[in-house]
Amino acid sequence: MRTVQSRTELAAALSGAARPLGLIPTMGALHAGHEALIRAARAECASVLLSIYVNPRQFTTASDLAAYPRTLEADAALAAAAGVDLLFAPTDAEIYPPSEEIRSVDPGPLAERLEGAARPGHFAGVATVVTRLFDLVGPEYAYFGEKDAQQLRVVEWIAAQRTSAPRISIRCVPTVRDADGLALSSRNAHLSAGGRSVALAIPRALDATQAAFTRGERNVGALRAAATAVLADQRGLTLEYLDLADPITLAALADESSVSEALVTIAAAVDGVRLIDERTLRA
Ligand code: AMP
C-alpha cells in the first residue's frame, strides 16, 4: 500500500492505477465497518483507494471536531491488511487550498430533514468534500455505509447531478455491528462502559420496530411506539430524534399512515457522545 498526502502525489499514483478504481471516503479511526467497505471495493475493483480526512466543514461545533479521534498509524496498518492499494491522507490545504475560493456544494432536497435539520450545514460540508474527492480521484465506484443512510441518499443525489463528469456508481454496504448489537462507530471509543450499555437501547429500539413489523404491524404510530417503549426511561440517554421516513424520498411518515417499508432512524446522545443508527423495515 502506498500512502500519499498531496494532490500531486495522488495524481501521479492514480495515473498508473488499474481500473476500475474504487474510492472509500472516511474520517479515519478505522474499524470493522470501514473494513467491510474495503472488502466490498476489493471484490469489484482492480484498485482500491481509501481516503482519511476529518472534514472540518461537516462538523457543526469546534469541540466535536477537536474531539474526533485521529489514529493515522493504526489506520494505515488496518487499511494495508484489508487490501487497500492507495491511502490518501491529505491536509486541510490539499482539500481546501487557501488560494482557492471554496464554493459550498448544494446537498440537495434529501439533505433537509433528519441530520440536515439537526446539524445545519452538515450535509453542505459532506457534499463539498465528497465532490472534491470525486474530482480529485475520479473513481468508477464509491462506497458508503448504510449506517449513515441519509448521507448515502444525499451522495447518490450528488453523483446523479454530475452529468458532465464520468459516471460514479455509488455502492451501499450494510451496517456492521459489535456482538452486543451496537453499530460500530469511531465515536464509540468515547463511551464509558456504563454509557455503552445505555447506548444498547438504540439497537434494541430498532429491533423492537423490526419485531413489530415482522409480526405484521404496518401502522407508523404503532411502529414508533415500539421504539419509544424501549427508549423511554432510559436514564443517561438523551433522544434527539426518532424518525420514520420513506426510505427513498426520506419524507416523514405520518403516524396514522400504513406503510410497506420505512427507514427508522434514531439519533441520541450518551456520555455526551452523539450516536446515530438506523434500520430499514421492508416486507
Ligand atoms: P466515517 O469515517 O465515520 O465518516 O465513515 C466512513 C464510511 O464508513 C461512511 O460511508 C460510513 O457510513 C461507513 N461506516 C461507518 N460506520 C459503519 C458501520 N458500522 N458499518 C458500515 N459502514 C460504516
CSV table of N, CA and C and ligand atoms in Angstrom, one decimal, residues 24-34 36-37 53 58 68 143-149 151 173-177 182-186, ligand 1:
chain,number,residue,atom,x,y,z
A,24,ILE,N,-13.1,4.9,-1.2
A,24,ILE,CA,-13.8,4.8,0.1
A,24,ILE,C,-13.5,6.0,0.9
A,25,PRO,N,-14.4,7.0,1.0
A,25,PRO,CA,-14.1,8.2,1.8
A,25,PRO,C,-14.4,7.9,3.3
A,26,THR,N,-13.4,8.2,4.2
A,26,THR,CA,-13.6,8.0,5.6
A,26,THR,C,-13.0,9.2,6.3
A,27,MET,N,-13.3,9.2,7.6
A,27,MET,CA,-12.6,10.2,8.5
A,27,MET,C,-11.7,9.5,9.5
A,28,GLY,N,-11.3,8.3,9.1
A,28,GLY,CA,-10.3,7.6,9.9
A,28,GLY,C,-10.9,7.0,11.2
A,29,ALA,N,-9.9,6.6,12.2
A,29,ALA,CA,-10.3,5.8,13.3
A,29,ALA,C,-11.0,4.6,12.8
A,30,LEU,N,-10.4,3.9,12.0
A,30,LEU,CA,-11.0,2.8,11.2
A,30,LEU,C,-11.4,1.6,12.1
A,31,HIS,N,-12.5,1.0,11.7
A,31,HIS,CA,-13.0,-0.2,12.5
A,31,HIS,C,-13.5,-1.2,11.4
A,32,ALA,N,-14.2,-2.2,12.0
A,32,ALA,CA,-14.7,-3.3,11.1
A,32,ALA,C,-15.7,-2.8,10.1
A,33,GLY,N,-16.4,-1.7,10.4
A,33,GLY,CA,-17.4,-1.2,9.4
A,33,GLY,C,-16.7,-0.6,8.2
A,34,HIS,N,-15.6,0.1,8.4
A,34,HIS,CA,-14.8,0.6,7.3
A,34,HIS,C,-14.2,-0.6,6.5
A,36,ALA,N,-15.5,-3.5,6.1
A,36,ALA,CA,-16.5,-4.1,5.2
A,36,ALA,C,-16.6,-3.3,3.9
A,37,LEU,N,-16.4,-2.0,4.0
A,37,LEU,CA,-16.4,-1.1,2.8
A,37,LEU,C,-15.2,-1.5,1.9
A,53,TYR,N,-9.8,11.8,6.0
A,53,TYR,CA,-9.8,13.2,6.1
A,53,TYR,C,-10.9,13.6,7.0
A,58,GLN,N,-18.0,19.6,7.8
A,58,GLN,CA,-19.2,18.9,8.1
A,58,GLN,C,-19.4,18.8,9.6
A,68,TYR,N,-12.7,14.6,17.7
A,68,TYR,CA,-12.8,13.5,16.8
A,68,TYR,C,-11.5,12.7,16.8
A,143,TYR,N,-17.9,3.9,-2.2
A,143,TYR,CA,-18.5,3.0,-1.2
A,143,TYR,C,-18.9,3.8,0.0
A,144,PHE,N,-20.2,3.6,0.5
A,144,PHE,CA,-20.7,4.3,1.6
A,144,PHE,C,-21.5,3.3,2.5
A,145,GLY,N,-21.5,3.6,3.8
A,145,GLY,CA,-22.2,2.7,4.7
A,145,GLY,C,-23.7,3.0,4.9
A,146,GLU,N,-24.5,2.0,5.0
A,146,GLU,CA,-25.9,2.2,5.2
A,146,GLU,C,-26.2,2.8,6.6
A,147,LYS,N,-25.3,2.7,7.5
A,147,LYS,CA,-25.4,3.2,8.8
A,147,LYS,C,-25.8,4.7,8.7
A,148,ASP,N,-25.1,5.4,7.8
A,148,ASP,CA,-25.5,6.8,7.6
A,148,ASP,C,-26.4,6.9,6.3
A,149,ALA,N,-27.6,6.4,6.5
A,149,ALA,CA,-28.5,6.1,5.4
A,149,ALA,C,-28.8,7.4,4.6
A,151,GLN,N,-26.9,10.1,4.5
A,151,GLN,CA,-25.7,10.5,3.8
A,151,GLN,C,-25.6,9.8,2.4
A,173,VAL,N,-23.1,-0.4,1.7
A,173,VAL,CA,-22.6,-1.5,2.4
A,173,VAL,C,-23.4,-1.6,3.8
A,174,PRO,N,-24.0,-2.8,4.1
A,174,PRO,CA,-24.8,-2.9,5.3
A,174,PRO,C,-24.0,-2.5,6.6
A,175,THR,N,-24.7,-2.1,7.6
A,175,THR,CA,-24.1,-1.7,8.9
A,175,THR,C,-23.5,-2.9,9.6
A,176,VAL,N,-22.2,-2.7,10.0
A,176,VAL,CA,-21.5,-3.7,10.8
A,176,VAL,C,-21.7,-3.4,12.3
A,177,ARG,N,-22.1,-4.4,13.1
A,177,ARG,CA,-22.3,-4.2,14.5
A,177,ARG,C,-21.4,-5.0,15.4
A,182,LEU,N,-24.5,-3.0,19.1
A,182,LEU,CA,-24.1,-1.6,18.9
A,182,LEU,C,-23.5,-1.4,17.5
A,183,ALA,N,-24.0,-0.5,16.7
A,183,ALA,CA,-23.4,-0.2,15.4
A,183,ALA,C,-21.9,0.3,15.6
A,184,LEU,N,-21.0,-0.2,14.9
A,184,LEU,CA,-19.6,0.3,15.0
A,184,LEU,C,-19.5,1.8,14.6
A,185,SER,N,-18.8,2.6,15.4
A,185,SER,CA,-18.6,4.0,15.0
A,185,SER,C,-17.3,4.4,15.7
A,186,SER,N,-16.6,5.3,15.0
A,186,SER,CA,-15.4,5.8,15.5
A,186,SER,C,-15.7,6.5,16.9
B,1,AMP,P1,-16.8,7.8,8.8
B,1,AMP,O1,-15.3,7.5,8.9
B,1,AMP,O2,-17.5,7.7,10.1
B,1,AMP,O3,-17.0,9.1,8.1
B,1,AMP,O4,-17.4,6.7,7.8
B,1,AMP,C1,-16.8,6.4,6.6
B,1,AMP,C2,-17.8,5.5,5.9
B,1,AMP,O5,-17.9,4.3,6.6
B,1,AMP,C3,-19.2,6.1,5.7
B,1,AMP,O6,-19.7,5.7,4.4
B,1,AMP,C4,-20.0,5.4,6.8
B,1,AMP,O7,-21.3,5.2,6.5
B,1,AMP,C5,-19.3,4.0,6.8
B,1,AMP,N1,-19.5,3.3,8.1
B,1,AMP,C6,-19.3,3.9,9.4
B,1,AMP,N2,-19.6,3.0,10.3
B,1,AMP,C7,-20.1,1.9,9.7
B,1,AMP,C8,-20.6,0.6,10.1
B,1,AMP,N3,-20.7,0.3,11.4
B,1,AMP,N4,-20.9,-0.3,9.2
B,1,AMP,C9,-20.8,0.0,7.9
B,1,AMP,N5,-20.3,1.2,7.4
B,1,AMP,C10,-20.0,2.1,8.3
